[in-house]
Amino acid sequence: MRRLCTWLMFVLAGSFVAPCQNTFITHLDEIQVGYDGKGRSIMQTDSGFVLFALKISEDGTGRTRCGVYDLDDQGGYQGYYELGTGTPYHSSYGFFDPICELPSGGYVATVQHFDGYDSRIDLVYFEENGVTSLTSTLLTSDPSDSIVFGVRQMRTTAGGGYIFCGFYDASDAYAHAWLVKLDSTGTIQWQQEYGHPDRSYEAISVAQYPDGGYVLAGYRLPGSLTNLGFLIRTDSLGNEVWRRHFGEELGGWGAVRVAADGGIITFSDYAEQS
């Protein structure tokens, strides 16, 4: 049985008479040699598209890698490379559309390399064709500390810097939602955590609010099968302004966005309790 792999679907510019005449669907299974793949972000270039995805590496390690596909203007395969080929680490961009387009051209992302308690977060810059141009290390963990942290989404900020969210899980406490602010050079300005004495929190999406603050969306685990989604609003330094929980029994959580009128939009699965 064929395994589920990365799918691309685009509706390109067409006329009002035949709006779907340039639509195409590309299946990349043959390129991935039967491995599962998950698309994360797609960017259009002058000659086609750059697709950022996760897949099991073809280097024989069995590790999950961050990969970059070069595609033509019809989604056809032109090239591919992986970050961290041959290393004993998995890697991840995050969950919801984690690649950011830079105003000056090219892209930037936080990439996590991890193996158990051994973890590193890099800030990685890509040229417009998806080729890596610069990498700097933001954070590392000491395996002896038994700390686990994870990146889930990064966004550029109005001031030319970056903000990313995820979770920070120390061995002697429940996991906290995590927010980290970087300046335009990729230097960490501040970190904030948001948690509860007997609940685990994980942030999976972040958006900047018009007043310079931030909005976090994610979920909490109260130690049972009932999981609750949350929204956390902060000021410009990451200090919590308010926290809201929503839903009953949830199984999936979505990215958060801020509307033009300042409204906050997110989504999740929802099921009434029987």
PDB file of C-alpha atoms in Angstrom:
ATOM      1  CA  MET A   1       0.000   0.000   0.000  1.00  0.00           C
ATOM      2  CA  ARG A   2       1.388   3.398  -0.928  1.00  0.00           C
ATOM      3  CA  ARG A   3       2.173   5.645   2.000  1.00  0.00           C
ATOM      4  CA  LEU A   4       0.789   9.152   2.292  1.00  0.00           C
ATOM      5  CA  CYS A   5       3.270  11.701   0.981  1.00  0.00           C
ATOM      6  CA  THR A   6       3.521  15.399   0.272  1.00  0.00           C
ATOM      7  CA  TRP A   7       0.844  16.846  -2.003  1.00  0.00           C
ATOM      8  CA  LEU A   8       0.879  20.250  -3.614  1.00  0.00           C
ATOM      9  CA  MET A   9      -2.182  21.999  -4.966  1.00  0.00           C
ATOM     10  CA  PHE A  10      -2.153  25.445  -6.484  1.00  0.00           C
ATOM     11  CA  VAL A  11      -4.729  27.575  -8.259  1.00  0.00           C
ATOM     12  CA  LEU A  12      -2.701  30.030 -10.301  1.00  0.00           C
ATOM     13  CA  ALA A  13      -3.862  33.212 -11.974  1.00  0.00           C
ATOM     14  CA  GLY A  14      -6.609  32.555 -14.502  1.00  0.00           C
ATOM     15  CA  SER A  15      -9.524  34.366 -16.069  1.00  0.00           C
ATOM     16  CA  PHE A  16     -13.005  34.777 -14.667  1.00  0.00           C
ATOM     17  CA  VAL A  17     -14.308  32.580 -17.484  1.00  0.00           C
ATOM     18  CA  ALA A  18     -12.013  29.632 -16.686  1.00  0.00           C
ATOM     19  CA  PRO A  19     -10.593  30.277 -13.196  1.00  0.00           C
ATOM     20  CA  CYS A  20      -9.171  26.773 -12.797  1.00  0.00           C
ATOM     21  CA  GLN A  21      -7.498  26.349 -16.180  1.00  0.00           C
ATOM     22  CA  ASN A  22      -3.998  26.599 -14.650  1.00  0.00           C
ATOM     23  CA  THR A  23      -4.682  24.384 -11.643  1.00  0.00           C
ATOM     24  CA  PHE A  24      -2.344  21.450 -11.078  1.00  0.00           C
ATOM     25  CA  ILE A  25      -1.703  18.789  -8.444  1.00  0.00           C
ATOM     26  CA  THR A  26       1.785  17.343  -7.964  1.00  0.00           C
ATOM     27  CA  HIS A  27       2.471  14.125  -6.074  1.00  0.00           C
ATOM     28  CA  LEU A  28       6.067  13.797  -4.868  1.00  0.00           C
ATOM     29  CA  ASP A  29       5.955  10.167  -3.732  1.00  0.00           C
ATOM     30  CA  GLU A  30       8.287   8.915  -6.450  1.00  0.00           C
ATOM     31  CA  ILE A  31      10.926  11.461  -5.456  1.00  0.00           C
ATOM     32  CA  GLN A  32      10.614  10.497  -1.783  1.00  0.00           C
ATOM     33  CA  VAL A  33      11.201   6.792  -2.454  1.00  0.00           C
ATOM     34  CA  GLY A  34       8.051   5.756  -0.623  1.00  0.00           C
ATOM     35  CA  TYR A  35       8.687   7.706   2.568  1.00  0.00           C
ATOM     36  CA  ASP A  36       6.078   9.792   4.345  1.00  0.00           C
ATOM     37  CA  GLY A  37       6.385  13.534   3.810  1.00  0.00           C
ATOM     38  CA  LYS A  38       4.749  16.599   5.315  1.00  0.00           C
ATOM     39  CA  GLY A  39       4.744  19.968   3.573  1.00  0.00           C
ATOM     40  CA  ARG A  40       5.308  22.934   5.888  1.00  0.00           C
ATOM     41  CA  SER A  41       5.561  26.103   3.731  1.00  0.00           C
ATOM     42  CA  ILE A  42       5.488  26.924   0.025  1.00  0.00           C
ATOM     43  CA  MET A  43       6.939  30.037  -1.619  1.00  0.00           C
ATOM     44  CA  GLN A  44       6.546  31.196  -5.222  1.00  0.00           C
ATOM     45  CA  THR A  45       9.666  32.295  -7.108  1.00  0.00           C
ATOM     46  CA  ASP A  46      10.269  33.795 -10.552  1.00  0.00           C
ATOM     47  CA  SER A  47      10.804  30.308 -12.012  1.00  0.00           C
ATOM     48  CA  GLY A  48       8.504  28.153  -9.887  1.00  0.00           C
ATOM     49  CA  PHE A  49       8.189  27.270  -6.222  1.00  0.00           C
ATOM     50  CA  VAL A  50      10.268  26.430  -3.161  1.00  0.00           C
ATOM     51  CA  LEU A  51       8.684  23.827  -0.871  1.00  0.00           C
ATOM     52  CA  PHE A  52       9.868  23.378   2.712  1.00  0.00           C
ATOM     53  CA  ALA A  53       8.933  19.920   4.016  1.00  0.00           C
ATOM     54  CA  LEU A  54       9.717  17.151   6.493  1.00  0.00           C
ATOM     55  CA  LYS A  55      10.569  13.601   5.447  1.00  0.00           C
ATOM     56  CA  ILE A  56      12.457  10.502   6.497  1.00  0.00           C
ATOM     57  CA  SER A  57      16.004  10.927   5.258  1.00  0.00           C
ATOM     58  CA  GLU A  58      17.321   8.885   2.378  1.00  0.00           C
ATOM     59  CA  ASP A  59      20.763   8.686   4.070  1.00  0.00           C
ATOM     60  CA  GLY A  60      19.883   5.421   5.834  1.00  0.00           C
ATOM     61  CA  THR A  61      19.746   6.862   9.364  1.00  0.00           C
ATOM     62  CA  GLY A  62      15.947   6.702   9.609  1.00  0.00           C
ATOM     63  CA  ARG A  63      15.936  10.271  10.915  1.00  0.00           C
ATOM     64  CA  THR A  64      13.332  12.891  10.049  1.00  0.00           C
ATOM     65  CA  ARG A  65      14.920  15.795   8.163  1.00  0.00           C
ATOM     66  CA  CYS A  66      14.006  19.311   7.149  1.00  0.00           C
ATOM     67  CA  GLY A  67      14.076  19.283   3.359  1.00  0.00           C
ATOM     68  CA  VAL A  68      13.831  21.906   0.620  1.00  0.00           C
ATOM     69  CA  TYR A  69      12.345  21.127  -2.812  1.00  0.00           C
ATOM     70  CA  ASP A  70      13.009  23.184  -5.932  1.00  0.00           C
ATOM     71  CA  LEU A  71       9.939  22.961  -8.212  1.00  0.00           C
ATOM     72  CA  ASP A  72       9.185  24.432 -11.622  1.00  0.00           C
ATOM     73  CA  ASP A  73       6.106  26.564 -12.370  1.00  0.00           C
ATOM     74  CA  GLN A  74       3.966  23.444 -12.813  1.00  0.00           C
ATOM     75  CA  GLY A  75       5.146  21.821  -9.582  1.00  0.00           C
ATOM     76  CA  GLY A  76       7.625  19.561 -11.344  1.00  0.00           C
ATOM     77  CA  TYR A  77      10.636  18.313  -9.392  1.00  0.00           C
ATOM     78  CA  GLN A  78      13.913  20.077 -10.142  1.00  0.00           C
ATOM     79  CA  GLY A  79      16.014  19.424  -7.050  1.00  0.00           C
ATOM     80  CA  TYR A  80      16.056  18.615  -3.340  1.00  0.00           C
ATOM     81  CA  TYR A  81      18.406  18.808  -0.372  1.00  0.00           C
ATOM     82  CA  GLU A  82      18.212  18.085   3.358  1.00  0.00           C
ATOM     83  CA  LEU A  83      19.474  19.905   6.432  1.00  0.00           C
ATOM     84  CA  GLY A  84      21.668  17.710   8.641  1.00  0.00           C
ATOM     85  CA  THR A  85      22.237  14.742   6.327  1.00  0.00           C
ATOM     86  CA  GLY A  86      24.227  11.995   8.025  1.00  0.00           C
ATOM     87  CA  THR A  87      23.896  13.339  11.575  1.00  0.00           C
ATOM     88  CA  PRO A  88      22.310  11.375  14.476  1.00  0.00           C
ATOM     89  CA  TYR A  89      19.601  14.031  14.929  1.00  0.00           C
ATOM     90  CA  HIS A  90      16.032  14.539  13.807  1.00  0.00           C
ATOM     91  CA  SER A  91      15.114  18.042  12.629  1.00  0.00           C
ATOM     92  CA  SER A  92      11.945  20.104  12.467  1.00  0.00           C
ATOM     93  CA  TYR A  93      10.760  23.499  11.222  1.00  0.00           C
ATOM     94  CA  GLY A  94       7.632  23.478  13.401  1.00  0.00           C
ATOM     95  CA  PHE A  95       3.925  22.962  12.699  1.00  0.00           C
ATOM     96  CA  PHE A  96       1.900  25.658  10.938  1.00  0.00           C
ATOM     97  CA  ASP A  97       3.583  27.469   8.014  1.00  0.00           C
ATOM     98  CA  PRO A  98       6.811  28.137   9.952  1.00  0.00           C
ATOM     99  CA  ILE A  99       8.919  29.600   7.119  1.00  0.00           C
ATOM    100  CA  CYS A 100       9.011  33.411   6.986  1.00  0.00           C
ATOM    101  CA  GLU A 101       9.606  35.475   3.843  1.00  0.00           C
ATOM    102  CA  LEU A 102      12.034  38.363   4.344  1.00  0.00           C
ATOM    103  CA  PRO A 103      11.254  41.854   2.961  1.00  0.00           C
ATOM    104  CA  SER A 104      14.755  41.977   1.467  1.00  0.00           C
ATOM    105  CA  GLY A 105      14.275  38.632  -0.302  1.00  0.00           C
ATOM    106  CA  GLY A 106      14.844  35.051   0.773  1.00  0.00           C
ATOM    107  CA  TYR A 107      13.467  33.281   3.822  1.00  0.00           C
ATOM    108  CA  VAL A 108      14.234  32.576   7.461  1.00  0.00           C
ATOM    109  CA  ALA A 109      13.194  29.816   9.862  1.00  0.00           C
ATOM    110  CA  THR A 110      13.962  28.331  13.234  1.00  0.00           C
ATOM    111  CA  VAL A 111      15.179  24.746  12.770  1.00  0.00           C
ATOM    112  CA  GLN A 112      15.406  22.368  15.698  1.00  0.00           C
ATOM    113  CA  HIS A 113      17.839  19.416  15.709  1.00  0.00           C
ATOM    114  CA  PHE A 114      17.137  16.914  18.474  1.00  0.00           C
ATOM    115  CA  ASP A 115      17.730  13.440  19.860  1.00  0.00           C
ATOM    116  CA  GLY A 116      16.098  12.879  23.229  1.00  0.00           C
ATOM    117  CA  TYR A 117      17.376  15.481  25.704  1.00  0.00           C
ATOM    118  CA  ASP A 118      20.083  16.608  23.274  1.00  0.00           C
ATOM    119  CA  SER A 119      18.636  19.530  21.318  1.00  0.00           C
ATOM    120  CA  ARG A 120      19.698  22.642  19.414  1.00  0.00           C
ATOM    121  CA  ILE A 121      17.705  25.475  17.820  1.00  0.00           C
ATOM    122  CA  ASP A 122      19.240  27.273  14.839  1.00  0.00           C
ATOM    123  CA  LEU A 123      18.163  30.392  13.017  1.00  0.00           C
ATOM    124  CA  VAL A 124      18.544  29.502   9.333  1.00  0.00           C
ATOM    125  CA  TYR A 125      18.453  31.927   6.406  1.00  0.00           C
ATOM    126  CA  PHE A 126      17.650  30.771   2.877  1.00  0.00           C
ATOM    127  CA  GLU A 127      18.225  32.462  -0.463  1.00  0.00           C
ATOM    128  CA  GLU A 128      15.240  33.013  -2.774  1.00  0.00           C
ATOM    129  CA  ASN A 129      15.858  29.645  -4.464  1.00  0.00           C
ATOM    130  CA  GLY A 130      15.790  27.899  -1.068  1.00  0.00           C
ATOM    131  CA  VAL A 131      19.543  27.345  -0.745  1.00  0.00           C
ATOM    132  CA  THR A 132      20.843  27.843   2.810  1.00  0.00           C
ATOM    133  CA  SER A 133      22.834  31.061   3.101  1.00  0.00           C
ATOM    134  CA  LEU A 134      23.528  31.472   6.836  1.00  0.00           C
ATOM    135  CA  THR A 135      22.973  29.515  10.056  1.00  0.00           C
ATOM    136  CA  SER A 136      23.433  30.655  13.644  1.00  0.00           C
ATOM    137  CA  THR A 137      22.739  28.706  16.839  1.00  0.00           C
ATOM    138  CA  LEU A 138      20.195  30.261  19.202  1.00  0.00           C
ATOM    139  CA  LEU A 139      19.865  27.705  22.005  1.00  0.00           C
ATOM    140  CA  THR A 140      21.285  24.349  23.043  1.00  0.00           C
ATOM    141  CA  SER A 141      20.324  21.931  25.809  1.00  0.00           C
ATOM    142  CA  ASP A 142      22.623  19.959  28.088  1.00  0.00           C
ATOM    143  CA  PRO A 143      21.392  16.324  28.039  1.00  0.00           C
ATOM    144  CA  SER A 144      22.282  15.980  31.737  1.00  0.00           C
ATOM    145  CA  ASP A 145      19.674  18.645  32.611  1.00  0.00           C
ATOM    146  CA  SER A 146      16.818  16.470  31.243  1.00  0.00           C
ATOM    147  CA  ILE A 147      15.182  19.545  29.666  1.00  0.00           C
ATOM    148  CA  VAL A 148      13.091  19.215  26.524  1.00  0.00           C
ATOM    149  CA  PHE A 149      12.118  22.215  24.411  1.00  0.00           C
ATOM    150  CA  GLY A 150      10.476  22.507  21.034  1.00  0.00           C
ATOM    151  CA  VAL A 151       9.864  25.069  18.286  1.00  0.00           C
ATOM    152  CA  ARG A 152       6.380  25.197  16.779  1.00  0.00           C
ATOM    153  CA  GLN A 153       6.156  28.430  14.734  1.00  0.00           C
ATOM    154  CA  MET A 154       8.163  31.574  13.966  1.00  0.00           C
ATOM    155  CA  ARG A 155       7.021  34.936  12.630  1.00  0.00           C
ATOM    156  CA  THR A 156       8.755  38.167  11.640  1.00  0.00           C
ATOM    157  CA  THR A 157       7.826  41.229  13.701  1.00  0.00           C
ATOM    158  CA  ALA A 158       7.001  44.795  12.739  1.00  0.00           C
ATOM    159  CA  GLY A 159      10.311  46.019  14.128  1.00  0.00           C
ATOM    160  CA  GLY A 160      12.401  43.822  11.859  1.00  0.00           C
ATOM    161  CA  GLY A 161      13.002  41.056  14.400  1.00  0.00           C
ATOM    162  CA  TYR A 162      11.512  37.618  14.969  1.00  0.00           C
ATOM    163  CA  ILE A 163       9.255  35.868  17.472  1.00  0.00           C
ATOM    164  CA  PHE A 164       8.895  32.110  17.911  1.00  0.00           C
ATOM    165  CA  CYS A 165       6.802  29.904  20.163  1.00  0.00           C
ATOM    166  CA  GLY A 166       6.755  26.323  21.377  1.00  0.00           C
ATOM    167  CA  PHE A 167       7.176  24.593  24.727  1.00  0.00           C
ATOM    168  CA  TYR A 168       9.786  24.378  27.479  1.00  0.00           C
ATOM    169  CA  ASP A 169       9.668  21.256  29.655  1.00  0.00           C
ATOM    170  CA  ALA A 170      11.923  21.002  32.696  1.00  0.00           C
ATOM    171  CA  SER A 171      12.207  17.619  34.403  1.00  0.00           C
ATOM    172  CA  ASP A 172      10.778  18.835  37.731  1.00  0.00           C
ATOM    173  CA  ALA A 173       7.669  20.655  36.416  1.00  0.00           C
ATOM    174  CA  TYR A 174       4.893  20.524  33.842  1.00  0.00           C
ATOM    175  CA  ALA A 175       5.704  21.845  30.389  1.00  0.00           C
ATOM    176  CA  HIS A 176       5.156  25.563  29.801  1.00  0.00           C
ATOM    177  CA  ALA A 177       4.148  27.402  26.660  1.00  0.00           C
ATOM    178  CA  TRP A 178       7.235  29.278  25.475  1.00  0.00           C
ATOM    179  CA  LEU A 179       7.741  32.588  23.663  1.00  0.00           C
ATOM    180  CA  VAL A 180      11.150  33.871  22.502  1.00  0.00           C
ATOM    181  CA  LYS A 181      11.847  37.298  20.948  1.00  0.00           C
ATOM    182  CA  LEU A 182      14.836  37.926  18.651  1.00  0.00           C
ATOM    183  CA  ASP A 183      16.114  41.219  17.296  1.00  0.00           C
ATOM    184  CA  SER A 184      16.932  41.785  13.625  1.00  0.00           C
ATOM    185  CA  THR A 185      20.384  40.204  14.060  1.00  0.00           C
ATOM    186  CA  GLY A 186      18.932  36.999  15.520  1.00  0.00           C
ATOM    187  CA  THR A 187      20.046  37.796  19.082  1.00  0.00           C
ATOM    188  CA  ILE A 188      17.653  36.702  21.835  1.00  0.00           C
ATOM    189  CA  GLN A 189      16.078  39.743  23.554  1.00  0.00           C
ATOM    190  CA  TRP A 190      13.838  37.928  26.002  1.00  0.00           C
ATOM    191  CA  GLN A 191      12.107  34.625  26.803  1.00  0.00           C
ATOM    192  CA  GLN A 192       8.794  34.088  28.579  1.00  0.00           C
ATOM    193  CA  GLU A 193       7.017  30.969  29.825  1.00  0.00           C
ATOM    194  CA  TYR A 194       3.304  30.453  30.510  1.00  0.00           C
ATOM    195  CA  GLY A 195       2.134  27.506  32.547  1.00  0.00           C
ATOM    196  CA  HIS A 196       0.139  26.119  35.454  1.00  0.00           C
ATOM    197  CA  PRO A 197       1.183  24.140  38.567  1.00  0.00           C
ATOM    198  CA  ASP A 198      -0.649  20.986  37.454  1.00  0.00           C
ATOM    199  CA  ARG A 199      -1.182  21.425  33.696  1.00  0.00           C
ATOM    200  CA  SER A 200       1.097  21.145  30.668  1.00  0.00           C
ATOM    201  CA  TYR A 201       0.900  23.951  28.109  1.00  0.00           C
ATOM    202  CA  GLU A 202       2.236  23.933  24.554  1.00  0.00           C
ATOM    203  CA  ALA A 203       2.053  26.928  22.198  1.00  0.00           C
ATOM    204  CA  ILE A 204       1.758  25.986  18.538  1.00  0.00           C
ATOM    205  CA  SER A 205       1.195  29.370  16.858  1.00  0.00           C
ATOM    206  CA  VAL A 206       2.029  33.035  17.447  1.00  0.00           C
ATOM    207  CA  ALA A 207       0.930  36.315  15.861  1.00  0.00           C
ATOM    208  CA  GLN A 208       1.854  39.928  16.571  1.00  0.00           C
ATOM    209  CA  TYR A 209      -0.912  42.180  17.844  1.00  0.00           C
ATOM    210  CA  PRO A 210      -1.270  45.733  16.424  1.00  0.00           C
ATOM    211  CA  ASP A 211      -0.120  47.332  19.699  1.00  0.00           C
ATOM    212  CA  GLY A 212       3.196  45.448  19.540  1.00  0.00           C
ATOM    213  CA  GLY A 213       2.150  42.601  21.825  1.00  0.00           C
ATOM    214  CA  TYR A 214       1.607  38.983  20.856  1.00  0.00           C
ATOM    215  CA  VAL A 215      -1.084  36.311  20.796  1.00  0.00           C
ATOM    216  CA  LEU A 216      -0.319  32.645  21.476  1.00  0.00           C
ATOM    217  CA  ALA A 217      -2.562  29.701  20.604  1.00  0.00           C
ATOM    218  CA  GLY A 218      -2.055  26.141  21.766  1.00  0.00           C
ATOM    219  CA  TYR A 219      -3.373  23.489  24.104  1.00  0.00           C
ATOM    220  CA  ARG A 220      -3.092  22.323  27.696  1.00  0.00           C
ATOM    221  CA  LEU A 221      -3.047  18.773  29.005  1.00  0.00           C
ATOM    222  CA  PRO A 222      -4.845  18.410  32.349  1.00  0.00           C
ATOM    223  CA  GLY A 223      -3.717  14.821  32.849  1.00  0.00           C
ATOM    224  CA  SER A 224      -6.723  13.158  31.228  1.00  0.00           C
ATOM    225  CA  LEU A 225      -8.184  12.625  27.753  1.00  0.00           C
ATOM    226  CA  THR A 226      -9.869  16.026  27.896  1.00  0.00           C
ATOM    227  CA  ASN A 227      -7.599  18.635  26.305  1.00  0.00           C
ATOM    228  CA  LEU A 228      -8.391  22.337  26.221  1.00  0.00           C
ATOM    229  CA  GLY A 229      -7.244  24.934  23.702  1.00  0.00           C
ATOM    230  CA  PHE A 230      -5.969  28.291  24.917  1.00  0.00           C
ATOM    231  CA  LEU A 231      -5.305  31.849  23.802  1.00  0.00           C
ATOM    232  CA  ILE A 232      -2.757  33.972  25.666  1.00  0.00           C
ATOM    233  CA  ARG A 233      -2.416  37.682  25.005  1.00  0.00           C
ATOM    234  CA  THR A 234       0.856  39.432  25.968  1.00  0.00           C
ATOM    235  CA  ASP A 235       2.351  42.903  25.892  1.00  0.00           C
ATOM    236  CA  SER A 236       5.397  43.810  23.786  1.00  0.00           C
ATOM    237  CA  LEU A 237       7.759  42.239  26.342  1.00  0.00           C
ATOM    238  CA  GLY A 238       5.851  38.984  26.535  1.00  0.00           C
ATOM    239  CA  ASN A 239       4.178  39.714  29.871  1.00  0.00           C
ATOM    240  CA  GLU A 240       0.805  37.975  30.049  1.00  0.00           C
ATOM    241  CA  VAL A 241      -2.205  40.303  29.721  1.00  0.00           C
ATOM    242  CA  TRP A 242      -4.946  37.673  29.717  1.00  0.00           C
ATOM    243  CA  ARG A 243      -5.532  33.968  29.171  1.00  0.00           C
ATOM    244  CA  ARG A 244      -8.621  32.233  27.793  1.00  0.00           C
ATOM    245  CA  HIS A 245      -9.510  28.555  27.377  1.00  0.00           C
ATOM    246  CA  PHE A 246     -12.062  27.203  24.924  1.00  0.00           C
ATOM    247  CA  GLY A 247     -13.651  23.977  23.759  1.00  0.00           C
ATOM    248  CA  GLU A 248     -14.398  20.750  25.540  1.00  0.00           C
ATOM    249  CA  GLU A 249     -12.810  17.583  24.161  1.00  0.00           C
ATOM    250  CA  LEU A 250     -10.354  18.757  21.526  1.00  0.00           C
ATOM    251  CA  GLY A 251      -8.184  16.730  19.202  1.00  0.00           C
ATOM    252  CA  GLY A 252      -6.598  19.348  16.966  1.00  0.00           C
ATOM    253  CA  TRP A 253      -5.578  22.978  17.210  1.00  0.00           C
ATOM    254  CA  GLY A 254      -4.972  25.553  14.536  1.00  0.00           C
ATOM    255  CA  ALA A 255      -2.807  28.573  13.873  1.00  0.00           C
ATOM    256  CA  VAL A 256      -3.746  31.991  15.254  1.00  0.00           C
ATOM    257  CA  ARG A 257      -4.186  35.162  13.188  1.00  0.00           C
ATOM    258  CA  VAL A 258      -5.053  38.759  14.005  1.00  0.00           C
ATOM    259  CA  ALA A 259      -7.711  40.397  11.806  1.00  0.00           C
ATOM    260  CA  ALA A 260      -7.539  43.975  10.498  1.00  0.00           C
ATOM    261  CA  ASP A 261      -9.934  45.145  13.221  1.00  0.00           C
ATOM    262  CA  GLY A 262      -7.819  43.609  16.000  1.00  0.00           C
ATOM    263  CA  GLY A 263      -9.963  40.501  16.369  1.00  0.00           C
ATOM    264  CA  ILE A 264      -8.181  37.217  17.115  1.00  0.00           C
ATOM    265  CA  ILE A 265      -8.954  34.153  15.002  1.00  0.00           C
ATOM    266  CA  THR A 266      -8.069  30.519  15.654  1.00  0.00           C
ATOM    267  CA  PHE A 267      -9.780  27.144  15.305  1.00  0.00           C
ATOM    268  CA  SER A 268      -9.838  23.621  16.703  1.00  0.00           C
ATOM    269  CA  ASP A 269     -11.654  20.319  16.604  1.00  0.00           C
ATOM    270  CA  TYR A 270     -14.635  20.238  18.918  1.00  0.00           C
ATOM    271  CA  ALA A 271     -16.893  17.481  20.229  1.00  0.00           C
ATOM    272  CA  GLU A 272     -19.798  17.701  22.652  1.00  0.00           C
ATOM    273  CA  GLN A 273     -19.451  15.437  25.647  1.00  0.00           C
ATOM    274  CA  SER A 274     -21.913  12.522  25.500  1.00  0.00           C
TER     275      SER A 274
END
